[in-house]
């Protein structure tokens, strides 16, 4: 895979370098290489209502969630304290009382 960034307009991965710019062959968008460094630094994770989440926040589960490999269920309204944001398929690492360590997707929680 290429180490070049995806196009900010059409998200195409077929970008190439042209002098001091990146160019997208699919939508013909051009942007400077210096702009890439400033946009990749901030990773934004939002809850189901669009509120910004940060490490250490408390969230509430908005849907019953089955625990994979177990017969347990995380019920609606369960409060999860001191979350940690991570990269990957699940945005949130946390510890839920009675269940233990777990990964959650931000689309199934709201900020408390």
One Martini backbone bead per residue (centre of mass of N, CA, C, O) as a GRO file, in nm:
protein
  112
    1UNK     BB    1   0.100   0.034   0.013
    2UNK     BB    2   0.053   0.358   0.035
    3UNK     BB    3   0.186   0.655   0.208
    4UNK     BB    4  -0.021   0.819   0.090
    5UNK     BB    5  -0.274   1.021   0.101
    6UNK     BB    6  -0.588   1.075   0.087
    7UNK     BB    7  -0.836   1.229  -0.051
    8UNK     BB    8  -1.027   1.495   0.085
    9UNK     BB    9  -1.277   1.466  -0.116
   10UNK     BB   10  -1.296   1.136  -0.231
   11UNK     BB   11  -1.093   0.917  -0.082
   12UNK     BB   12  -0.872   0.845  -0.259
   13UNK     BB   13  -0.574   0.621  -0.297
   14UNK     BB   14  -0.452   0.747  -0.595
   15UNK     BB   15  -0.221   0.924  -0.519
   16UNK     BB   16   0.019   1.187  -0.611
   17UNK     BB   17   0.318   1.338  -0.684
   18UNK     BB   18   0.369   1.710  -0.762
   19UNK     BB   19   0.612   1.820  -0.625
   20UNK     BB   20   0.442   2.008  -0.364
   21UNK     BB   21   0.206   1.811  -0.445
   22UNK     BB   22  -0.104   1.662  -0.442
   23UNK     BB   23  -0.281   1.419  -0.655
   24UNK     BB   24  -0.599   1.344  -0.800
   25UNK     BB   25  -0.712   1.140  -1.065
   26UNK     BB   26  -1.032   1.142  -1.017
   27UNK     BB   27  -1.086   1.476  -0.925
   28UNK     BB   28  -0.830   1.684  -0.953
   29UNK     BB   29  -0.714   1.730  -0.679
   30UNK     BB   30  -0.516   1.984  -0.508
   31UNK     BB   31  -0.247   1.966  -0.253
   32UNK     BB   32  -0.042   2.036  -0.013
   33UNK     BB   33   0.195   1.868   0.177
   34UNK     BB   34   0.177   2.049   0.440
   35UNK     BB   35  -0.134   1.995   0.509
   36UNK     BB   36  -0.114   1.698   0.615
   37UNK     BB   37   0.023   1.730   0.897
   38UNK     BB   38  -0.223   1.898   1.031
   39UNK     BB   39  -0.471   1.682   0.982
   40UNK     BB   40  -0.358   1.406   1.134
   41UNK     BB   41  -0.339   1.478   1.446
   42UNK     BB   42  -0.655   1.491   1.471
   43UNK     BB   43  -0.876   1.287   1.652
   44UNK     BB   44  -1.223   1.228   1.608
   45UNK     BB   45  -1.470   1.154   1.863
   46UNK     BB   46  -1.814   1.059   1.851
   47UNK     BB   47  -2.117   1.031   1.947
   48UNK     BB   48  -2.452   0.979   1.874
   49UNK     BB   49  -2.494   1.315   1.914
   50UNK     BB   50  -2.196   1.465   1.846
   51UNK     BB   51  -2.014   1.449   2.081
   52UNK     BB   52  -1.717   1.502   2.221
   53UNK     BB   53  -1.458   1.277   2.291
   54UNK     BB   54  -1.260   1.181   2.584
   55UNK     BB   55  -1.043   1.108   2.796
   56UNK     BB   56  -1.231   1.019   3.097
   57UNK     BB   57  -1.506   0.986   3.026
   58UNK     BB   58  -1.862   0.961   3.056
   59UNK     BB   59  -2.084   0.697   2.959
   60UNK     BB   60  -2.383   0.581   2.782
   61UNK     BB   61  -2.574   0.324   2.697
   62UNK     BB   62  -2.824   0.293   2.409
   63UNK     BB   63  -2.780  -0.031   2.382
   64UNK     BB   64  -2.804  -0.349   2.363
   65UNK     BB   65  -2.509  -0.555   2.431
   66UNK     BB   66  -2.343  -0.810   2.315
   67UNK     BB   67  -2.117  -1.048   2.435
   68UNK     BB   68  -1.860  -1.187   2.304
   69UNK     BB   69  -1.848  -1.520   2.420
   70UNK     BB   70  -2.124  -1.461   2.576
   71UNK     BB   71  -2.431  -1.424   2.777
   72UNK     BB   72  -2.393  -1.137   2.806
   73UNK     BB   73  -2.529  -0.800   2.882
   74UNK     BB   74  -2.540  -0.467   2.790
   75UNK     BB   75  -2.732  -0.235   2.916
   76UNK     BB   76  -2.932   0.008   2.910
   77UNK     BB   77  -2.772   0.277   3.095
   78UNK     BB   78  -2.487   0.211   3.120
   79UNK     BB   79  -2.217   0.317   3.301
   80UNK     BB   80  -1.904   0.459   3.179
   81UNK     BB   81  -1.593   0.503   3.314
   82UNK     BB   82  -1.303   0.604   3.203
   83UNK     BB   83  -1.227   0.637   2.911
   84UNK     BB   84  -1.054   0.511   2.608
   85UNK     BB   85  -0.903   0.613   2.322
   86UNK     BB   86  -0.888   0.435   2.006
   87UNK     BB   87  -0.773   0.253   1.754
   88UNK     BB   88  -1.007   0.113   1.529
   89UNK     BB   89  -1.300  -0.050   1.537
   90UNK     BB   90  -1.291   0.038   1.832
   91UNK     BB   91  -1.291   0.349   2.010
   92UNK     BB   92  -1.339   0.205   2.302
   93UNK     BB   93  -1.191   0.167   2.618
   94UNK     BB   94  -1.308  -0.040   2.898
   95UNK     BB   95  -1.476  -0.076   3.222
   96UNK     BB   96  -1.721  -0.311   3.327
   97UNK     BB   97  -1.930  -0.386   3.558
   98UNK     BB   98  -1.941  -0.748   3.559
   99UNK     BB   99  -1.744  -0.788   3.290
  100UNK     BB  100  -1.508  -0.581   3.203
  101UNK     BB  101  -1.313  -0.570   2.953
  102UNK     BB  102  -1.384  -0.334   2.673
  103UNK     BB  103  -1.516  -0.270   2.346
  104UNK     BB  104  -1.641   0.028   2.189
  105UNK     BB  105  -1.870   0.202   2.007
  106UNK     BB  106  -1.959   0.534   1.962
  107UNK     BB  107  -2.259   0.477   1.843
  108UNK     BB  108  -2.351   0.336   2.148
  109UNK     BB  109  -2.302   0.625   2.282
  110UNK     BB  110  -2.331   0.872   2.550
  111UNK     BB  111  -2.281   1.153   2.704
  112UNK     BB  112  -2.294   1.228   3.066
   0.00000   0.00000   0.00000
